[in-house]
Tab-separated table of C-alpha atoms (C1' of nucleotides) in Angstrom:
chain	number	residue	atom	x	y	z
F	24	MET	CA	-0.044	-0.194	0.143
F	25	ILE	CA	1.421	3.597	-1.385
F	26	ARG	CA	0.807	6.331	1.126
F	27	VAL	CA	0.524	9.411	-0.214
F	28	ALA	CA	0.010	13.043	1.200
F	29	ILE	CA	-1.107	15.633	-1.337
F	30	ALA	CA	-0.699	19.519	-0.618
F	31	ASP	CA	-2.829	22.030	-3.103
F	32	ASP	CA	-4.874	25.009	-2.248
F	33	HIS	CA	-7.651	23.515	-4.619
F	34	GLN	CA	-9.832	21.416	-2.664
F	35	MET	CA	-11.290	20.121	-6.059
F	36	PHE	CA	-8.245	19.246	-7.500
F	37	ILE	CA	-7.304	17.042	-4.270
F	38	ASP	CA	-10.522	15.421	-4.497
F	39	GLY	CA	-10.046	14.692	-8.128
F	40	ILE	CA	-6.776	12.767	-7.287
F	41	ARG	CA	-8.043	11.032	-4.475
F	42	SER	CA	-10.618	10.107	-6.631
F	43	ILE	CA	-8.304	8.550	-9.488
F	44	LEU	CA	-6.700	6.776	-6.717
F	45	ASP	CA	-9.202	5.163	-5.028
F	46	ASN	CA	-9.116	3.383	-8.241
F	47	VAL	CA	-5.672	2.041	-7.972
F	48	SER	CA	-5.890	-0.963	-5.012
F	49	TYR	CA	-2.346	-0.111	-3.988
F	50	ILE	CA	-2.453	3.617	-3.206
F	51	THR	CA	-4.179	5.774	-1.067
F	52	ILE	CA	-4.090	9.133	0.121
F	53	VAL	CA	-3.895	9.330	3.907
F	54	ALA	CA	-3.328	13.207	4.100
F	55	GLU	CA	-4.664	16.387	2.266
F	56	ALA	CA	-2.623	19.962	2.921
F	57	LYS	CA	-3.754	23.288	1.726
F	58	ASP	CA	-0.250	24.751	2.306
F	59	GLY	CA	3.111	24.160	2.673
F	60	LEU	CA	3.166	24.176	6.625
F	61	GLU	CA	0.264	22.385	6.423
F	62	LEU	CA	1.921	19.597	4.226
F	63	ILE	CA	4.767	19.383	6.701
F	64	LYS	CA	2.458	18.518	9.676
F	65	ALA	CA	1.120	16.304	7.647
F	66	VAL	CA	4.111	14.427	6.546
F	67	GLU	CA	5.376	14.482	10.344
F	68	LYS	CA	2.427	12.961	11.456
F	69	GLU	CA	1.628	10.467	8.726
F	70	ASN	CA	4.872	9.503	7.774
F	71	PRO	CA	3.828	8.726	4.033
F	72	ASP	CA	5.745	6.988	1.351
F	73	ILE	CA	5.250	9.823	-0.740
F	74	VAL	CA	4.448	13.287	-1.256
F	75	LEU	CA	2.454	15.226	-3.825
F	76	THR	CA	2.718	18.845	-3.705
F	77	ASP	CA	1.397	22.081	-5.981
F	78	ILE	CA	4.095	24.207	-5.979
F	79	ARG	CA	2.172	28.239	-5.743
F	80	MET	CA	-0.154	28.132	-2.600
F	81	PRO	CA	-0.789	30.471	-0.319
F	82	GLY	CA	1.207	31.148	2.859
F	83	MET	CA	3.657	28.852	2.384
F	84	ASP	CA	4.399	27.606	-1.042
F	85	GLY	CA	5.416	24.189	-2.503
F	86	ILE	CA	9.370	25.421	-2.790
F	87	ALA	CA	9.823	25.921	0.698
F	88	ALA	CA	7.892	23.282	2.142
F	89	VAL	CA	9.776	20.528	-0.356
F	90	LYS	CA	12.996	22.461	0.651
F	91	TYR	CA	12.155	21.443	4.386
F	92	LEU	CA	10.604	17.787	3.682
F	93	THR	CA	14.118	16.897	1.676
F	94	GLU	CA	16.558	18.029	4.404
F	95	ASN	CA	14.402	16.251	7.120
F	96	TYR	CA	12.467	13.172	5.505
F	97	SER	CA	14.909	12.660	2.806
F	98	HIS	CA	13.018	9.346	2.242
F	99	ILE	CA	10.086	10.180	1.253
F	100	PRO	CA	10.376	11.124	-2.365
F	101	VAL	CA	8.331	14.464	-3.570
F	102	LEU	CA	6.191	14.930	-6.632
F	103	ALA	CA	5.649	17.916	-7.755
F	104	LEU	CA	2.346	19.024	-9.423
F	105	SER	CA	2.623	21.492	-12.063
F	106	MET	CA	-0.146	23.644	-13.683
F	107	PHE	CA	1.622	24.192	-16.829
F	108	ASP	CA	4.625	26.343	-18.443
F	109	GLN	CA	6.033	27.290	-15.150
F	110	GLU	CA	9.746	26.355	-15.692
F	111	GLU	CA	11.463	28.570	-13.469
F	112	GLU	CA	9.226	27.176	-10.378
F	113	VAL	CA	9.742	23.892	-11.755
F	114	ILE	CA	13.498	24.320	-11.709
F	115	ASP	CA	12.957	25.638	-7.829
F	116	MET	CA	11.302	22.570	-6.741
F	117	LEU	CA	14.249	20.262	-8.362
F	118	LYS	CA	16.547	22.330	-6.658
F	119	ALA	CA	14.862	22.408	-3.395
F	120	GLY	CA	14.756	18.306	-3.626
F	121	ALA	CA	11.837	16.986	-5.441
F	122	ALA	CA	12.827	13.792	-7.031
F	123	GLY	CA	10.215	14.545	-10.167
F	124	TYR	CA	7.374	16.392	-11.011
F	125	ILE	CA	4.361	16.135	-13.564
F	126	ILE	CA	1.760	18.388	-15.394
F	127	LYS	CA	-1.481	18.488	-14.136
F	128	LYS	CA	-2.626	18.445	-17.511
F	129	ALA	CA	-1.106	14.670	-17.825
F	130	GLY	CA	-3.466	11.732	-17.682
F	131	LYS	CA	-4.259	9.782	-14.387
F	132	ASP	CA	-2.498	6.589	-16.016
F	133	GLU	CA	0.717	8.786	-16.012
F	134	LEU	CA	-0.002	10.090	-12.413
F	135	VAL	CA	0.285	6.722	-11.421
F	136	THR	CA	3.248	5.947	-13.148
F	137	ALA	CA	5.110	8.886	-11.619
F	138	ILE	CA	3.892	7.849	-8.042
F	139	GLN	CA	5.559	3.893	-9.006
F	140	LYS	CA	8.723	5.450	-10.454
F	141	LEU	CA	9.322	7.815	-7.556
F	142	VAL	CA	8.263	5.386	-4.425
F	143	ASN	CA	10.530	2.763	-6.039
F	144	ARG	CA	13.462	5.451	-5.917
F	145	GLY	CA	13.552	6.710	-9.191
F	146	HIS	CA	12.130	9.951	-11.093
F	147	TYR	CA	9.747	10.942	-13.545
F	148	TYR	CA	9.044	14.358	-15.406
F	149	SER	CA	6.527	14.874	-17.583
F	150	ASP	CA	6.839	14.513	-21.058
F	151	SER	CA	5.775	17.854	-21.944
F	152	ILE	CA	8.771	19.475	-19.831
F	153	SER	CA	10.549	22.596	-21.190
F	154	ALA	CA	14.123	23.460	-23.337
F	155	ASN	CA	15.372	25.053	-19.865
F	156	VAL	CA	13.942	22.161	-17.494
F	157	HIS	CA	15.280	19.619	-19.451
F	158	LYS	CA	19.020	21.735	-19.494
F	159	TRP	CA	18.940	21.778	-15.976
F	160	LEU	CA	18.125	18.081	-15.535
F	161	GLU	CA	20.852	17.340	-17.725
F	162	ASN	CA	23.272	19.435	-15.919
F	163	PRO	CA	21.801	20.951	-12.868
F	164	GLU	CA	26.175	22.282	-11.892
F	165	MET	CA	26.370	23.870	-14.681
F	166	VAL	CA	23.421	25.364	-15.357
F	167	GLU	CA	24.163	26.769	-11.872
F	168	GLU	CA	27.027	28.834	-13.005
F	169	LEU	CA	26.526	31.964	-14.821
F	170	THR	CA	28.546	33.697	-16.621
F	171	PRO	CA	29.277	37.398	-15.117
F	172	LEU	CA	27.716	40.188	-16.712
F	173	THR	CA	29.661	43.105	-18.399
F	174	LYS	CA	29.992	46.899	-16.915
F	175	ARG	CA	27.851	47.887	-20.570
F	176	GLU	CA	25.783	44.823	-19.816
F	177	ARG	CA	24.896	45.818	-16.256
F	178	GLN	CA	24.341	48.946	-17.160
F	179	ILE	CA	21.698	48.280	-19.882
F	180	LEU	CA	20.533	45.766	-17.762
F	181	LYS	CA	19.460	48.267	-15.085
F	182	LEU	CA	17.602	50.996	-18.153
F	183	ILE	CA	15.879	47.767	-19.194
F	184	ALA	CA	14.477	47.479	-15.665
F	185	ASP	CA	13.946	51.063	-15.808
F	186	GLY	CA	11.408	50.270	-18.601
F	187	LYS	CA	13.156	51.794	-21.057
F	188	THR	CA	13.179	50.533	-24.872
F	189	SER	CA	16.062	49.433	-26.598
F	190	GLN	CA	15.506	52.600	-28.752
F	191	GLN	CA	15.450	54.690	-25.697
F	192	ILE	CA	18.671	53.390	-23.998
F	193	ALA	CA	20.368	53.763	-27.715
F	194	ARG	CA	19.576	57.092	-27.749
F	195	PHE	CA	20.528	57.834	-23.798
F	196	LEU	CA	24.219	55.764	-24.751
F	197	LYS	CA	24.357	56.994	-28.236
F	198	ILE	CA	24.787	53.776	-29.619
F	199	SER	CA	23.126	52.046	-32.110
F	200	LYS	CA	19.895	50.146	-31.319
F	201	TYR	CA	21.662	46.927	-33.043
F	202	THR	CA	24.251	47.544	-30.221
F	203	VAL	CA	21.489	47.582	-27.773
F	204	ASP	CA	19.528	44.516	-28.907
F	205	THR	CA	22.926	42.736	-29.047
F	206	HIS	CA	23.751	43.248	-25.487
F	207	ARG	CA	20.263	42.316	-24.626
F	208	LYS	CA	20.794	39.019	-26.492
F	209	ASN	CA	23.793	38.473	-24.220
F	210	ILE	CA	22.587	38.765	-21.291
F	211	HIS	CA	19.234	36.993	-21.811
F	212	LYS	CA	22.130	34.231	-22.471
F	213	LYS	CA	24.188	34.434	-19.202
F	214	LEU	CA	21.394	35.188	-17.279
F	215	ASP	CA	19.206	32.077	-19.030
F	216	ILE	CA	15.992	34.257	-18.367
F	217	LYS	CA	14.127	34.573	-22.148
F	218	THR	CA	11.724	37.690	-21.221
F	219	ASN	CA	11.714	41.274	-20.429
F	220	THR	CA	9.583	40.587	-17.754
F	221	GLY	CA	12.389	37.873	-16.042
F	222	LEU	CA	15.170	40.442	-16.540
F	223	VAL	CA	13.160	43.371	-14.932
F	224	LYS	CA	12.576	40.512	-11.779
F	225	TYR	CA	16.077	39.649	-11.722
F	226	VAL	CA	17.224	43.237	-11.302
F	227	LEU	CA	14.463	44.232	-8.788
F	228	GLU	CA	15.510	41.081	-6.606
F	229	ASN	CA	19.354	41.271	-7.195
F	230	MET	CA	20.422	44.487	-8.485
F	231	GLN	CA	19.213	47.006	-5.519
U	22	MET	CA	19.950	89.360	-10.032
U	23	ILE	CA	18.746	85.548	-9.960
U	24	ARG	CA	20.412	83.729	-7.518
U	25	VAL	CA	20.214	79.696	-8.096
U	26	ALA	CA	20.547	76.580	-6.095
U	27	ILE	CA	20.877	73.568	-8.107
U	28	ALA	CA	20.949	70.173	-7.520
U	29	ASP	CA	22.500	66.802	-9.597
U	30	ASP	CA	24.981	64.258	-8.548
U	31	HIS	CA	26.945	64.789	-11.819
U	32	GLN	CA	29.472	67.263	-11.000
U	33	MET	CA	30.429	68.218	-14.435
U	34	PHE	CA	26.859	68.616	-15.355
U	35	ILE	CA	26.850	71.476	-12.313
U	36	ASP	CA	29.999	72.807	-13.482
U	37	GLY	CA	28.714	73.027	-17.283
U	38	ILE	CA	25.283	74.921	-15.967
U	39	ARG	CA	27.444	77.240	-13.756
U	40	SER	CA	29.662	77.583	-16.885
U	41	ILE	CA	26.743	78.868	-19.297
U	42	LEU	CA	24.800	81.055	-16.419
U	43	ASP	CA	28.200	82.687	-15.869
U	44	ASN	CA	27.583	84.397	-19.378
U	45	VAL	CA	24.637	85.439	-18.137
U	46	SER	CA	24.853	88.436	-16.158
U	47	TYR	CA	21.512	88.616	-13.936
U	48	ILE	CA	21.991	85.176	-12.811
U	49	THR	CA	24.330	83.230	-10.395
U	50	ILE	CA	24.453	80.073	-8.751
U	51	VAL	CA	24.652	80.392	-5.496
U	52	ALA	CA	24.537	76.899	-4.128
U	53	GLU	CA	24.949	73.420	-5.557
U	54	ALA	CA	23.783	70.011	-4.132
U	55	LYS	CA	24.459	66.606	-5.043
U	56	ASP	CA	21.130	64.986	-3.461
U	57	GLY	CA	17.885	66.154	-1.960
U	58	LEU	CA	18.835	66.487	1.322
U	59	GLU	CA	21.886	69.019	0.459
U	60	LEU	CA	19.536	70.846	-1.764
U	61	ILE	CA	16.826	71.381	1.102
U	62	LYS	CA	19.869	72.379	3.399
U	63	ALA	CA	21.066	74.475	0.749
U	64	VAL	CA	18.086	76.676	0.259
U	65	GLU	CA	17.279	77.366	3.963
U	66	LYS	CA	20.700	78.853	3.872
U	67	GLU	CA	20.788	80.523	0.760
U	68	ASN	CA	17.304	81.471	-0.120
U	69	PRO	CA	17.352	81.191	-3.792
U	70	ASP	CA	15.118	82.889	-6.294
U	71	ILE	CA	14.844	79.774	-7.923
U	72	VAL	CA	16.133	75.861	-7.552
U	73	LEU	CA	16.929	73.686	-10.525
U	74	THR	CA	17.450	70.147	-9.558
U	75	ASP	CA	17.473	66.888	-11.242
U	76	ILE	CA	14.955	63.942	-10.450
U	77	ARG	CA	16.998	60.526	-10.036
U	78	MET	CA	19.773	61.424	-7.294
U	79	PRO	CA	21.572	58.691	-4.495
U	80	GLY	CA	20.039	58.732	-1.425
U	81	MET	CA	16.794	61.629	-1.292
U	82	ASP	CA	15.607	62.184	-4.352
U	83	GLY	CA	14.458	65.236	-6.131
U	84	ILE	CA	11.270	64.302	-6.107
U	85	ALA	CA	11.120	64.446	-2.276
U	86	ALA	CA	12.983	67.288	-1.871
U	87	VAL	CA	10.378	69.174	-4.341
U	88	LYS	CA	7.645	67.860	-2.118
U	89	TYR	CA	9.634	69.541	1.350
U	90	LEU	CA	10.397	72.586	-1.054
U	91	THR	CA	6.922	73.395	-2.131
U	92	GLU	CA	5.267	73.126	1.107
U	93	ASN	CA	7.994	74.932	3.128
U	94	TYR	CA	9.376	77.429	0.817
U	95	SER	CA	6.561	77.624	-1.763
U	96	HIS	CA	7.773	80.815	-2.871
U	97	ILE	CA	10.829	79.478	-4.616
U	98	PRO	CA	9.835	77.734	-7.736
U	99	VAL	CA	11.152	74.405	-8.766
U	100	LEU	CA	12.793	73.784	-12.342
U	101	ALA	CA	12.705	70.000	-12.466
U	102	LEU	CA	15.971	68.600	-14.973
U	103	SER	CA	14.993	65.723	-17.075
U	104	MET	CA	17.675	63.348	-18.844
U	105	PHE	CA	15.429	62.120	-21.407
U	106	ASP	CA	12.142	60.534	-21.577
U	107	GLN	CA	11.413	60.228	-17.856
U	108	GLU	CA	7.640	61.071	-18.603
U	109	GLU	CA	6.386	59.338	-14.995
U	110	GLU	CA	9.128	60.849	-12.863
U	111	VAL	CA	8.185	64.057	-14.451
U	112	ILE	CA	4.775	63.997	-13.741
U	113	ASP	CA	5.560	63.092	-10.126
U	114	MET	CA	8.035	66.368	-10.124
U	115	LEU	CA	5.147	68.194	-11.076
U	116	LYS	CA	2.652	66.450	-8.235
U	117	ALA	CA	5.169	67.297	-5.685
U	118	GLY	CA	5.358	71.177	-7.028
U	119	ALA	CA	7.741	71.711	-9.375
U	120	ALA	CA	6.879	74.958	-11.603
U	121	GLY	CA	8.349	73.424	-15.125
U	122	TYR	CA	10.993	70.982	-16.364
U	123	ILE	CA	13.707	70.993	-18.669
U	124	ILE	CA	15.146	68.340	-20.935
U	125	LYS	CA	19.009	68.224	-20.739
U	126	LYS	CA	19.158	67.911	-24.322
U	127	ALA	CA	17.815	71.654	-24.318
U	128	GLY	CA	20.093	74.284	-25.412
U	129	LYS	CA	21.228	76.696	-22.974
U	130	ASP	CA	19.225	79.504	-24.788
U	131	GLU	CA	16.029	77.485	-23.482
U	132	LEU	CA	17.349	76.997	-19.877
U	133	VAL	CA	17.889	80.574	-19.635
U	134	THR	CA	14.415	81.210	-21.101
U	135	ALA	CA	13.066	78.606	-18.465
U	136	ILE	CA	14.982	80.111	-15.580
U	137	GLN	CA	13.031	83.583	-16.399
U	138	LYS	CA	9.777	81.925	-16.907
U	139	LEU	CA	9.474	80.275	-13.123
U	140	VAL	CA	11.207	83.044	-11.733
U	141	ASN	CA	8.333	85.449	-13.264
U	142	ARG	CA	5.745	83.393	-11.403
U	143	GLY	CA	4.991	81.160	-14.660
U	144	HIS	CA	5.934	77.835	-15.808
U	145	TYR	CA	7.904	76.197	-18.446
U	146	TYR	CA	7.879	72.734	-20.232
U	147	SER	CA	10.378	71.618	-22.587
U	148	ASP	CA	8.592	71.180	-25.893
U	149	SER	CA	9.500	67.429	-26.550
U	150	ILE	CA	7.294	66.448	-24.100
U	151	SER	CA	5.925	63.000	-23.948
U	152	ALA	CA	1.810	62.542	-24.592
U	153	ASN	CA	1.242	61.332	-20.765
U	154	VAL	CA	3.195	64.418	-19.252
U	155	HIS	CA	1.027	66.724	-21.769
U	156	LYS	CA	-2.100	65.195	-20.802
U	157	TRP	CA	-1.540	65.674	-17.133
U	158	LEU	CA	-0.535	69.405	-17.691
U	159	GLU	CA	-4.077	69.597	-18.977
U	160	ASN	CA	-6.125	67.800	-16.349
U	161	PRO	CA	-4.056	66.979	-13.624
U	162	GLU	CA	-6.955	66.157	-11.574
U	163	MET	CA	-8.258	63.545	-13.517
U	164	VAL	CA	-5.323	61.280	-14.546
U	165	GLU	CA	-5.323	61.203	-10.599
U	166	GLU	CA	-7.859	59.274	-10.458
U	167	LEU	CA	-7.812	55.650	-11.622
U	168	THR	CA	-10.657	53.535	-12.653
U	169	PRO	CA	-10.554	50.304	-10.264
U	170	LEU	CA	-9.386	47.112	-12.561
U	171	THR	CA	-12.126	44.225	-12.166
U	172	LYS	CA	-11.794	41.256	-10.928
U	173	ARG	CA	-10.621	39.451	-13.933
U	174	GLU	CA	-7.856	42.558	-15.164
U	175	ARG	CA	-6.668	42.026	-11.953
U	176	GLN	CA	-6.227	37.876	-12.292
U	177	ILE	CA	-4.746	38.860	-15.366
U	178	LEU	CA	-2.725	41.462	-14.424
U	179	LYS	CA	-0.992	39.172	-12.202
U	180	LEU	CA	-0.114	36.637	-14.460
U	181	ILE	CA	1.021	39.142	-16.775
U	182	ALA	CA	3.780	39.991	-13.795
U	183	ASP	CA	4.106	36.133	-13.214
U	184	GLY	CA	6.071	36.696	-16.942
U	185	LYS	CA	3.209	34.779	-18.754
U	186	THR	CA	2.343	35.442	-22.238
U	187	SER	CA	-0.943	36.365	-23.704
U	188	GLN	CA	-0.938	33.092	-25.225
U	189	GLN	CA	-0.184	31.609	-22.171
U	190	ILE	CA	-2.759	33.078	-20.448
U	191	ALA	CA	-5.054	32.549	-22.941
U	192	ARG	CA	-4.421	29.284	-22.613
U	193	PHE	CA	-4.467	28.777	-18.817
U	194	LEU	CA	-7.684	30.809	-18.298
U	195	LYS	CA	-9.260	29.172	-21.588
U	196	ILE	CA	-10.203	32.007	-23.057
U	197	SER	CA	-9.086	33.513	-26.608
U	198	LYS	CA	-5.351	35.484	-27.150
U	199	TYR	CA	-7.711	38.034	-28.200
U	200	THR	CA	-9.436	38.467	-24.834
U	201	VAL	CA	-6.609	38.379	-22.965
U	202	ASP	CA	-4.592	41.379	-25.094
U	203	THR	CA	-7.849	43.223	-24.513
U	204	HIS	CA	-8.068	42.933	-21.015
U	205	ARG	CA	-4.115	43.776	-21.030
U	206	LYS	CA	-5.132	47.282	-23.205
U	207	ASN	CA	-7.953	48.153	-20.524
U	208	ILE	CA	-5.353	47.654	-17.903
U	209	HIS	CA	-2.736	49.832	-19.364
U	210	LYS	CA	-5.366	52.216	-19.785
U	211	LYS	CA	-6.746	52.555	-16.123
U	212	LEU	CA	-3.594	52.326	-14.463
U	213	ASP	CA	-1.808	54.985	-17.362
U	214	ILE	CA	1.332	52.533	-17.802
U	215	LYS	CA	2.405	52.121	-21.108
U	216	THR	CA	4.814	49.310	-20.993
U	217	ASN	CA	4.870	45.724	-19.463
U	218	THR	CA	7.813	46.452	-17.595
U	219	GLY	CA	5.745	49.125	-15.719
U	220	LEU	CA	3.163	46.786	-14.896
U	221	VAL	CA	5.089	44.169	-13.593
U	222	LYS	CA	6.609	47.008	-11.398
U	223	TYR	CA	3.659	47.899	-10.023
U	224	VAL	CA	2.469	44.887	-9.277
U	225	LEU	CA	5.936	44.093	-7.532
U	226	GLU	CA	5.075	47.497	-5.626
U	227	ASN	CA	1.491	47.614	-5.283
U	228	MET	CA	-0.136	43.916	-5.098
U	229	GLN	CA	2.317	41.472	-3.224
K	13	DA	C1'	-37.053	44.118	-16.175
K	14	DA	C1'	-33.571	47.205	-18.014
K	15	DA	C1'	-29.175	49.235	-17.756
K	16	DA	C1'	-24.563	49.042	-16.581
K	17	DA	C1'	-20.768	46.990	-16.203
K	18	DA	C1'	-17.747	42.815	-16.862
K	19	DA	C1'	-15.921	39.512	-19.750
K	20	DT	C1'	-15.416	38.024	-24.378
K	21	DA	C1'	-14.105	37.985	-29.181
K	22	DC	C1'	-12.324	39.976	-33.185
K	23	DC	C1'	-9.679	43.048	-36.886
K	24	DT	C1'	-5.802	45.779	-38.281
K	25	DA	C1'	-1.183	48.506	-38.079
K	26	DT	C1'	2.527	49.109	-36.044
K	27	DG	C1'	6.136	49.081	-32.353
K	28	DA	C1'	9.026	46.226	-29.668
K	29	DG	C1'	11.556	42.301	-27.988
K	30	DT	C1'	14.026	37.616	-29.026
K	31	DA	C1'	16.966	34.432	-30.765
K	32	DG	C1'	20.172	32.902	-34.880
K	33	DG	C1'	23.860	34.783	-36.925
K	34	DT	C1'	27.796	37.098	-38.815
K	35	DA	C1'	31.756	40.755	-38.499
K	36	DT	C1'	34.575	44.786	-37.010
K	37	DT	C1'	36.600	47.880	-33.837
K	38	DT	C1'	38.516	49.033	-29.372
K	39	DC	C1'	40.100	48.231	-25.198
K	40	DT	C1'	42.132	45.205	-21.959
K	41	DT	C1'	45.380	41.739	-20.130
K	42	DA	C1'	49.175	38.931	-20.610
N	18	DT	C1'	52.983	43.273	-28.845
N	19	DA	C1'	49.488	40.016	-29.606
N	20	DA	C1'	45.625	37.467	-27.905
N	21	DG	C1'	41.545	37.826	-25.925
N	22	DA	C1'	37.314	40.165	-24.164
N	23	DA	C1'	34.536	43.939	-24.701
N	24	DA	C1'	32.108	46.948	-27.477
N	25	DT	C1'	29.939	47.843	-31.415
N	26	DA	C1'	27.574	47.186	-35.318
N	27	DC	C1'	24.461	44.486	-38.545
N	28	DC	C1'	21.100	41.535	-40.859
N	29	DT	C1'	17.007	38.602	-41.005
N	30	DA	C1'	13.189	36.099	-39.282
N	31	DC	C1'	9.788	35.625	-36.230
N	32	DT	C1'	7.491	36.153	-31.642
N	33	DC	C1'	5.192	39.439	-28.965
N	34	DA	C1'	2.822	43.399	-27.260
N	35	DT	C1'	0.310	47.728	-27.764
N	36	DA	C1'	-3.215	50.283	-29.462
N	37	DG	C1'	-6.836	51.954	-32.052
N	38	DG	C1'	-11.090	50.164	-33.075
N	39	DT	C1'	-15.516	47.262	-33.347
N	40	DA	C1'	-18.733	43.867	-31.661
N	41	DT	C1'	-21.456	40.675	-29.088
N	42	DT	C1'	-22.880	38.017	-24.728
N	43	DT	C1'	-23.098	37.515	-19.790
N	44	DT	C1'	-23.041	39.040	-15.586
N	45	DT	C1'	-24.159	42.264	-12.028
N	46	DT	C1'	-26.644	45.915	-10.288
N	47	DT	C1'	-30.389	49.464	-10.302
DNA sequence: AAAAAAATACCTATGAGTAGGTATTTCTTA
DNA sequence: TAAGAAATACCTACTCATAGGTATTTTTTT
C-alpha cells in the first residue's frame, strides 16, 4: 500500500486526485494539506511513502515545504505538481529536492506511473517539459554557474529594468539600437532568462 | 540678480550649467547640492530665487526634495531637470510641486528662458514633452483618479507579472488570446502605464 | 426587467523584443 | 606586442506587445 500525502490549495483538485487513486488498489491518500506548513505537519504525523505537492500555494509555498521535507525526511520522495509552463518554479522545486514533477494536464495513468517510479527511488518528469527544465536536468551544476555580466551589460540591464526600450537606451547611450539588442541577447543568454519580465524581476531581486 | 540653487549628482553637469550661467549677467548659482537633502539645506541657507534639480539622485531624490520645498518654500519655484524620456518621474515632480521641467538635451538659451519664466511666476515645459506629461498638464486632477481594475483584470495582471505571455494566459484561462490582449489594453489604460515592465513593477510594488 | 458593467472576441497596424548568425573595432590583459 | 575580451554594429525572421477600433454575450446592479 503506497501512502500518499498531497498538498494543493484547490480542494477540488485534491478530491479529483483522491477519486483517481481510489481506483488504484495499492495507493491511498492518507493526508491532505492546503499549504506548505500543513503539508509538513501532515508528513510528520502520517509519515507517508510519497508527497505530491502543488508549487504555488498561499502562505508557505511548495518550494519552501519541499526544501524542508527533503532536508528532514529525505526518504520520502516528492512529486511536484505543475499547473503548466512554470519552468522557473519547476526548477526551483527540483533544486529544493523534488524527485520529479508532473504537469497537471497529464492523465491519471501518468500520475500513477509517476507515483510508482518515485516510490521505487526513481524519477519522473512529464514528457512536455520545457527546454530550460530539460537543460537543468542534464546539467544541474552547469546551469548554476552564470557568466558574469560585463559592465556595459549591467548598465543596460538597469535601463531595461527602468522600463526603457532598446531605442531609448540607444539614444541615451549614443549607440546603435542594434548594439543594445545585441547586449540584451547576451544578457538573456548569460542569465538564462528569456523574457523582459524575467530580467526586470532579476534586477529587482538581485541588483538593488 | 537671479540666485539659483542647483542639485545634481553629476558635478560635471553642475559645472557646465555654472559655466553657461556665468555668461548671463543677471543669473548666478549661489548653491550646489548632490542630493535632495543637501538641496534642502542649501535652500534654507541661501534662500535662492529658483531651484534647479535633477530627479534621480542617490539618497534623497529630487521628488522628495521638491515636495518638501514646495511645502515649506512655496515662493521658490522649482525647475525639474530631466535626463530624457522619464515621463513618470517628470509627472511625479510636477505632482510634488515643480513649476516646470526642462530636458537636459535642451540648449542653454532654453535653460535661460525657463529660469526667467519660473522666476516671473510662470511655467516652463520642454517642447519635447511626452503625450502623458502633456495629458497630465491639461488635466492634473483627471489623471489622478484611476479606474479600479475588475477582478478579471487583476487576475490577468498577476499572470503578466509572472512573466506569462498573452498566449500562455489565454491557454491557462481557456479564453481567446484576443480577450487577454483586450484586458491588457484596458489594464494599461486604467493604470496609465504603457509598458509591460511598468505593469510588472506596479504589481511588485502594489499587489504583493 | 432594464441598464450598466464586465467579459469575451475579433480585426488591423505598428512597435518592440527575442534569437540565430555575422563581422569589425576598441579596449584590456598577459 | 599579441591575444582575448568587450563593445559595437548589422541582418533576418519570427513572436509578442501595444493600441486603435468594433461588437456581442454574460453577469451584475439598479
